[in-house]
Amino acid sequence: MQNIDYDLRSVQEVRDLARLGQIATEQIATYTEEQIDKIVRNMVRVAEENAVSLAKMAVEETGFGRVDSKTYKNHMASTLLYDAIKDIKTCGIIGEDPVNRTIEVADPVGLIMGIVPSTNPTSTAIYKSIIAVKARNAIVFSPHPSAAKCTLRAATLMRDAAIEAGAPANIIGCITMPSMPATDELMHSKEVKMIIATGGPGMVKAAYSAGKPALGVGAGNSPAYIERTANVQQAVANIIASKTFDYGTICASEQSIICEECNKDAVIAEFKRHGAYFMTPEETDKVCKLLFKKGHAMNAKFVGRAATVIAEGAGISVPANTTVLIGPQAGVGEGYPLSYEKLTSVLGFYVVNDWHEACELSIQLLQNGIGHTMSLHTEDRNVVMEFAKKPASRILVNTGGTMGGTGASTGLLPALTLGCGTMGGSSISENVGPQHLINRKKVAYGIKPATTLVQDDATFNHPEVAQYAPAFAQAAPSPVLCASTPTVGSGSYKTPEQYQNAGISYSPCCGGASDTPAASDKPIDINQLNDMINALVKAMKGE
């Protein structure tokens, strides 16, 4: 048997997946809301039944995170998501305005490409499968090579569950031979109509450059500000719970702590009570050299790792119950590695004098994760509103960044694709849901007479332009050639007889009944047609 190149085989697989996905897309586009809900509920059931096994697969394959946390992420991506979207209408008429006489109709966007990161490989596949099918779209996944097995398993489970409940074959596909050529081929496939990109900055940028609509996310670098009115115990407990959840692999997780001089001692004491280890400058330097390669790009070996694993790798001694490593920072940007995103159990630490300084520092930190998320712990609503002006799409108050940003502990839509808005180079600033995967078509009835629109508009007061209007536009409106409204208009011809006498053919039912003359095979008389047109023009002018 001929040995065919791996990349070529992966590209051919993608072409087949796209072709079959397009067929499934055309089929599911005809489904009703009831059919879709039945399918989605079965997908949720199967996701819950396999939540633990998928979490174990993800940890074993990637080495990132914790089984208990990933199990909950699978739960959030299925059950919590379904509870939030089950009443969102994505089929047929989804809105109607009786006053303005418009009707909004949902249409699927078409075949979707889903890019899946290695940090959340199974929960992202579950989540994107459900929102795609909810919006009546097929989806094909491009998994991260280091998480290909667990992502494929999650996609396969979702596909089989959907088909079992009545979905078309190939409604969910997944590349089994991941490669850059395969991903590029899928991005540029003519069948793919939209890309949902969750992954590294390079992959997201490539998705936006594919020449088709894309929903992508940028890097997160969330500062967490503990303001002087905050409940310090509650704030620190939330931050620790968030940062230790799956060892910080959610991009909305806290990256730096900001507190004030007036509550610094209480904040430090509370963090230590929760097992945080405050590193010396020398220890911080050792950890930074371990975590970052080539500037501030993270060493994948230590993404989503326990604090004790990182400490051991850096050659520093910490207590066995250490939850997070915290390194004091004196600035932001080059020379201060902990001011960048760290998807692991490490935090930067800053102290300011007041909320004004905290504002400035937050803006600086957000430049390395602009548009994503920031956390705020305060009892002062005025401070909240000041921070609402910051360049982040999610301003989370008195909650953990991980849980709050993904919608698990807030009223935001449960999601694993978090838009960063134009601030962060994203096309959307919300948590992505099925409502973003439909085309919203509008049916609009006329509510103003087009024939007298200008004359009737009391707000249009430019009589000096009347001289530029063509003669027929200044005349009375043309008559309506319909027996049901024979007197509309003020031209010379108002009855069937008058039109016929002028040589204008007239159908009493606008061509809609048995009175309509049958089509003729006789050739058109050009002279007669010209006479009819001239007569019609005169009628419109009122001559």
Tab-separated table of N, CA, C and O in Angstrom, residues 70-144:
chain	number	residue	atom	x	y	z
A	70	LYS	N	-12.313	19.888	36.238
A	70	LYS	CA	-12.703	19.628	34.850
A	70	LYS	C	-14.058	18.928	34.788
A	70	LYS	O	-14.823	19.140	33.834
A	71	THR	N	-14.353	18.128	35.787
A	71	THR	CA	-15.683	17.509	35.837
A	71	THR	C	-16.755	18.584	35.973
A	71	THR	O	-17.793	18.544	35.289
A	72	TYR	N	-16.492	19.564	36.836
A	72	TYR	CA	-17.481	20.633	36.998
A	72	TYR	C	-17.580	21.477	35.729
A	72	TYR	O	-18.669	21.939	35.367
A	73	LYS	N	-16.468	21.680	35.038
A	73	LYS	CA	-16.522	22.428	33.782
A	73	LYS	C	-17.375	21.695	32.753
A	73	LYS	O	-18.123	22.321	31.993
A	74	ASN	N	-17.284	20.359	32.726
A	74	ASN	CA	-18.137	19.587	31.826
A	74	ASN	C	-19.610	19.742	32.217
A	74	ASN	O	-20.488	19.810	31.351
A	75	HIS	N	-19.861	19.796	33.527
A	75	HIS	CA	-21.223	20.020	34.027
A	75	HIS	C	-21.712	21.414	33.633
A	75	HIS	O	-22.857	21.584	33.181
A	76	MET	N	-20.870	22.399	33.796
A	76	MET	CA	-21.244	23.772	33.438
A	76	MET	C	-21.512	23.888	31.941
A	76	MET	O	-22.456	24.574	31.511
A	77	ALA	N	-20.699	23.203	31.132
A	77	ALA	CA	-20.825	23.279	29.676
A	77	ALA	C	-22.043	22.539	29.150
A	77	ALA	O	-22.379	22.669	27.968
A	78	SER	N	-22.701	21.791	30.002
A	78	SER	CA	-23.877	21.026	29.570
A	78	SER	C	-25.120	21.447	30.351
A	78	SER	O	-25.974	22.184	29.849
A	79	THR	N	-25.216	21.024	31.611
A	79	THR	CA	-26.435	21.287	32.397
A	79	THR	C	-26.657	22.777	32.662
A	79	THR	O	-27.757	23.298	32.433
A	80	LEU	N	-25.632	23.468	33.174
A	80	LEU	CA	-25.811	24.892	33.463
A	80	LEU	C	-26.070	25.679	32.178
A	80	LEU	O	-26.887	26.610	32.162
A	81	LEU	N	-25.381	25.303	31.120
A	81	LEU	CA	-25.600	25.967	29.837
A	81	LEU	C	-27.024	25.748	29.344
A	81	LEU	O	-27.699	26.695	28.923
A	82	TYR	N	-27.486	24.505	29.416
A	82	TYR	CA	-28.843	24.213	28.929
A	82	TYR	C	-29.893	24.992	29.706
A	82	TYR	O	-30.838	25.543	29.120
A	83	ASP	N	-29.737	25.059	31.022
A	83	ASP	CA	-30.708	25.804	31.833
A	83	ASP	C	-30.768	27.275	31.421
A	83	ASP	O	-31.825	27.911	31.503
A	84	ALA	N	-29.640	27.799	30.946
A	84	ALA	CA	-29.589	29.213	30.563
A	84	ALA	C	-30.115	29.467	29.150
A	84	ALA	O	-30.624	30.551	28.866
A	85	ILE	N	-30.010	28.476	28.262
A	85	ILE	CA	-30.363	28.714	26.852
A	85	ILE	C	-31.632	28.009	26.397
A	85	ILE	O	-32.096	28.256	25.268
A	86	LYS	N	-32.219	27.181	27.251
A	86	LYS	CA	-33.340	26.362	26.790
A	86	LYS	C	-34.520	27.173	26.274
A	86	LYS	O	-35.276	26.716	25.405
A	87	ASP	N	-34.701	28.382	26.786
A	87	ASP	CA	-35.834	29.206	26.358
A	87	ASP	C	-35.464	30.229	25.290
A	87	ASP	O	-36.302	31.039	24.886
A	88	ILE	N	-34.218	30.216	24.839
A	88	ILE	CA	-33.818	31.114	23.753
A	88	ILE	C	-34.366	30.560	22.440
A	88	ILE	O	-34.112	29.408	22.084
A	89	LYS	N	-35.116	31.358	21.718
A	89	LYS	CA	-35.695	30.911	20.455
A	89	LYS	C	-34.664	31.044	19.347
A	89	LYS	O	-34.059	32.094	19.170
A	90	THR	N	-34.476	29.965	18.605
A	90	THR	CA	-33.515	29.967	17.507
A	90	THR	C	-34.126	29.436	16.210
A	90	THR	O	-33.407	29.257	15.224
A	91	CYS	N	-35.431	29.177	16.215
A	91	CYS	CA	-36.109	28.640	15.034
A	91	CYS	C	-37.309	29.510	14.682
A	91	CYS	O	-38.065	29.928	15.570
A	92	GLY	N	-37.500	29.763	13.409
A	92	GLY	CA	-38.693	30.463	12.958
A	92	GLY	C	-38.764	31.895	13.464
A	92	GLY	O	-37.761	32.600	13.566
A	93	ILE	N	-39.983	32.330	13.800
A	93	ILE	CA	-40.193	33.693	14.283
A	93	ILE	C	-39.665	33.808	15.712
A	93	ILE	O	-40.105	33.101	16.607
A	94	ILE	N	-38.715	34.715	15.925
A	94	ILE	CA	-38.136	34.888	17.261
A	94	ILE	C	-38.467	36.254	17.856
A	94	ILE	O	-38.094	36.546	18.985
A	95	GLY	N	-39.164	37.069	17.091
A	95	GLY	CA	-39.552	38.381	17.605
A	95	GLY	C	-40.501	39.069	16.648
A	95	GLY	O	-40.446	38.849	15.436
A	96	GLU	N	-41.393	39.892	17.196
A	96	GLU	CA	-42.353	40.606	16.351
A	96	GLU	C	-42.687	41.942	17.002
A	96	GLU	O	-42.929	42.017	18.209
A	97	ASP	N	-42.688	42.987	16.195
A	97	ASP	CA	-43.025	44.337	16.647
A	97	ASP	C	-44.310	44.764	15.944
A	97	ASP	O	-44.276	45.171	14.772
A	98	PRO	N	-45.457	44.677	16.616
A	98	PRO	CA	-46.732	45.001	15.958
A	98	PRO	C	-46.879	46.482	15.628
A	98	PRO	O	-47.652	46.837	14.739
A	99	VAL	N	-46.161	47.328	16.339
A	99	VAL	CA	-46.260	48.760	16.080
A	99	VAL	C	-45.515	49.124	14.796
A	99	VAL	O	-46.058	49.773	13.895
A	100	ASN	N	-44.267	48.704	14.705
A	100	ASN	CA	-43.465	48.996	13.514
A	100	ASN	C	-43.625	47.948	12.422
A	100	ASN	O	-42.989	48.044	11.370
A	101	ARG	N	-44.445	46.945	12.700
A	101	ARG	CA	-44.799	45.904	11.745
A	101	ARG	C	-43.556	45.208	11.167
A	101	ARG	O	-43.358	45.097	9.967
A	102	THR	N	-42.675	44.747	12.073
A	102	THR	CA	-41.519	43.956	11.676
A	102	THR	C	-41.585	42.590	12.348
A	102	THR	O	-42.101	42.451	13.456
A	103	ILE	N	-41.063	41.614	11.656
A	103	ILE	CA	-41.005	40.243	12.165
A	103	ILE	C	-39.557	39.776	12.044
A	103	ILE	O	-38.937	39.927	10.990
A	104	GLU	N	-39.008	39.236	13.133
A	104	GLU	CA	-37.638	38.738	13.127
A	104	GLU	C	-37.650	37.227	12.999
A	104	GLU	O	-38.323	36.534	13.774
A	105	VAL	N	-36.929	36.729	12.019
A	105	VAL	CA	-36.908	35.296	11.725
A	105	VAL	C	-35.481	34.778	11.863
A	105	VAL	O	-34.534	35.382	11.340
A	106	ALA	N	-35.318	33.662	12.572
A	106	ALA	CA	-33.988	33.079	12.779
A	106	ALA	C	-33.628	32.125	11.658
A	106	ALA	O	-34.444	31.305	11.226
A	107	ASP	N	-32.408	32.235	11.205
A	107	ASP	CA	-31.857	31.338	10.198
A	107	ASP	C	-30.503	30.852	10.697
A	107	ASP	O	-29.744	31.634	11.279
A	108	PRO	N	-30.154	29.586	10.481
A	108	PRO	CA	-28.825	29.110	10.898
A	108	PRO	C	-27.728	29.848	10.131
A	108	PRO	O	-27.939	30.281	8.990
A	109	VAL	N	-26.557	30.000	10.743
A	109	VAL	CA	-25.447	30.640	10.035
A	109	VAL	C	-24.791	29.683	9.051
A	109	VAL	O	-24.145	30.097	8.101
A	110	GLY	N	-24.936	28.382	9.282
A	110	GLY	CA	-24.302	27.399	8.423
A	110	GLY	C	-23.261	26.585	9.171
A	110	GLY	O	-23.172	26.636	10.395
A	111	LEU	N	-22.465	25.845	8.441
A	111	LEU	CA	-21.459	24.980	9.063
A	111	LEU	C	-20.450	25.822	9.851
A	111	LEU	O	-19.927	26.817	9.358
A	112	ILE	N	-20.178	25.392	11.087
A	112	ILE	CA	-19.285	26.114	11.989
A	112	ILE	C	-18.001	25.306	12.194
A	112	ILE	O	-18.024	24.090	12.281
A	113	MET	N	-16.891	26.025	12.277
A	113	MET	CA	-15.628	25.413	12.683
A	113	MET	C	-15.374	25.786	14.137
A	113	MET	O	-15.436	26.964	14.497
A	114	GLY	N	-15.111	24.811	14.968
A	114	GLY	CA	-14.819	25.060	16.372
A	114	GLY	C	-13.370	24.728	16.700
A	114	GLY	O	-12.942	23.580	16.533
A	115	ILE	N	-12.613	25.730	17.114
A	115	ILE	CA	-11.217	25.507	17.527
A	115	ILE	C	-11.198	25.287	19.024
A	115	ILE	O	-11.756	26.080	19.792
A	116	VAL	N	-10.572	24.203	19.467
A	116	VAL	CA	-10.625	23.772	20.868
A	116	VAL	C	-9.233	23.853	21.491
A	116	VAL	O	-8.269	23.307	20.949
A	117	PRO	N	-9.100	24.512	22.660
A	117	PRO	CA	-7.794	24.641	23.312
A	117	PRO	C	-7.448	23.416	24.152
A	117	PRO	O	-8.337	22.635	24.532
A	118	SER	N	-6.191	23.279	24.476
A	118	SER	CA	-5.762	22.146	25.300
A	118	SER	C	-6.103	22.358	26.771
A	118	SER	O	-6.156	21.399	27.536
A	119	THR	N	-6.360	23.608	27.184
A	119	THR	CA	-6.655	23.875	28.590
A	119	THR	C	-8.062	23.439	28.990
A	119	THR	O	-8.298	23.061	30.132
A	120	ASN	N	-9.005	23.507	28.059
A	120	ASN	CA	-10.388	23.085	28.327
A	120	ASN	C	-10.875	22.215	27.168
A	120	ASN	O	-11.823	22.568	26.464
A	121	PRO	N	-10.244	21.075	26.965
A	121	PRO	CA	-10.471	20.328	25.721
A	121	PRO	C	-11.808	19.611	25.606
A	121	PRO	O	-12.342	19.480	24.507
A	122	THR	N	-12.354	19.132	26.724
A	122	THR	CA	-13.629	18.402	26.638
A	122	THR	C	-14.817	19.326	26.888
A	122	THR	O	-15.827	19.252	26.188
A	123	SER	N	-14.688	20.222	27.862
A	123	SER	CA	-15.803	21.124	28.165
A	123	SER	C	-16.080	22.063	26.990
A	123	SER	O	-17.243	22.368	26.685
A	124	THR	N	-15.038	22.511	26.306
A	124	THR	CA	-15.231	23.391	25.156
A	124	THR	C	-15.932	22.664	24.018
A	124	THR	O	-16.800	23.223	23.344
A	125	ALA	N	-15.562	21.403	23.808
A	125	ALA	CA	-16.211	20.621	22.753
A	125	ALA	C	-17.684	20.388	23.072
A	125	ALA	O	-18.553	20.469	22.188
A	126	ILE	N	-17.993	20.112	24.334
A	126	ILE	CA	-19.391	19.925	24.744
A	126	ILE	C	-20.174	21.218	24.550
A	126	ILE	O	-21.261	21.238	23.946
A	127	TYR	N	-19.611	22.295	25.059
A	127	TYR	CA	-20.271	23.608	25.012
A	127	TYR	C	-20.533	24.056	23.576
A	127	TYR	O	-21.649	24.470	23.223
A	128	LYS	N	-19.533	23.965	22.715
A	128	LYS	CA	-19.708	24.427	21.342
A	128	LYS	C	-20.645	23.518	20.559
A	128	LYS	O	-21.387	23.990	19.686
A	129	SER	N	-20.629	22.225	20.855
A	129	SER	CA	-21.567	21.309	20.201
A	129	SER	C	-23.002	21.692	20.519
A	129	SER	O	-23.868	21.745	19.640
A	130	ILE	N	-23.254	21.979	21.794
A	130	ILE	CA	-24.622	22.282	22.226
A	130	ILE	C	-25.106	23.604	21.654
A	130	ILE	O	-26.234	23.693	21.147
A	131	ILE	N	-24.290	24.657	21.690
A	131	ILE	CA	-24.778	25.941	21.180
A	131	ILE	C	-24.914	25.908	19.657
A	131	ILE	O	-25.788	26.578	19.095
A	132	ALA	N	-24.080	25.109	18.981
A	132	ALA	CA	-24.196	24.994	17.525
A	132	ALA	C	-25.501	24.304	17.147
A	132	ALA	O	-26.249	24.796	16.291
A	133	VAL	N	-25.779	23.171	17.776
A	133	VAL	CA	-26.998	22.426	17.461
A	133	VAL	C	-28.239	23.209	17.889
A	133	VAL	O	-29.253	23.210	17.188
A	134	LYS	N	-28.172	23.881	19.029
A	134	LYS	CA	-29.297	24.702	19.480
A	134	LYS	C	-29.677	25.732	18.419
A	134	LYS	O	-30.854	26.066	18.244
A	135	ALA	N	-28.682	26.234	17.690
A	135	ALA	CA	-28.934	27.223	16.646
A	135	ALA	C	-29.116	26.578	15.268
A	135	ALA	O	-29.114	27.270	14.252
A	136	ARG	N	-29.238	25.246	15.236
A	136	ARG	CA	-29.474	24.468	14.001
A	136	ARG	C	-28.297	24.543	13.026
A	136	ARG	O	-28.472	24.725	11.833
A	137	ASN	N	-27.107	24.382	13.569
A	137	ASN	CA	-25.899	24.344	12.746
A	137	ASN	C	-25.130	23.058	13.014
A	137	ASN	O	-25.122	22.566	14.144
A	138	ALA	N	-24.460	22.559	11.990
A	138	ALA	CA	-23.482	21.490	12.204
A	138	ALA	C	-22.156	22.141	12.584
A	138	ALA	O	-21.937	23.324	12.350
A	139	ILE	N	-21.268	21.367	13.196
A	139	ILE	CA	-19.971	21.904	13.620
A	139	ILE	C	-18.884	20.863	13.401
A	139	ILE	O	-19.116	19.657	13.578
A	140	VAL	N	-17.710	21.325	13.001
A	140	VAL	CA	-16.532	20.461	12.858
A	140	VAL	C	-15.431	21.030	13.743
A	140	VAL	O	-15.111	22.218	13.663
A	141	PHE	N	-14.845	20.180	14.576
A	141	PHE	CA	-13.837	20.628	15.535
A	141	PHE	C	-12.415	20.421	15.029
A	141	PHE	O	-12.108	19.413	14.394
A	142	SER	N	-11.579	21.392	15.377
A	142	SER	CA	-10.133	21.270	15.186
A	142	SER	C	-9.521	21.235	16.580
A	142	SER	O	-9.403	22.271	17.237
A	143	PRO	N	-9.141	20.060	17.081
A	143	PRO	CA	-8.601	19.963	18.445
A	143	PRO	C	-7.138	20.360	18.506
A	143	PRO	O	-6.428	20.347	17.498
A	144	HIS	N	-6.701	20.719	19.695
A	144	HIS	CA	-5.277	20.963	19.908
A	144	HIS	C	-4.564	19.607	19.851
A	144	HIS	O	-5.050	18.627	20.424
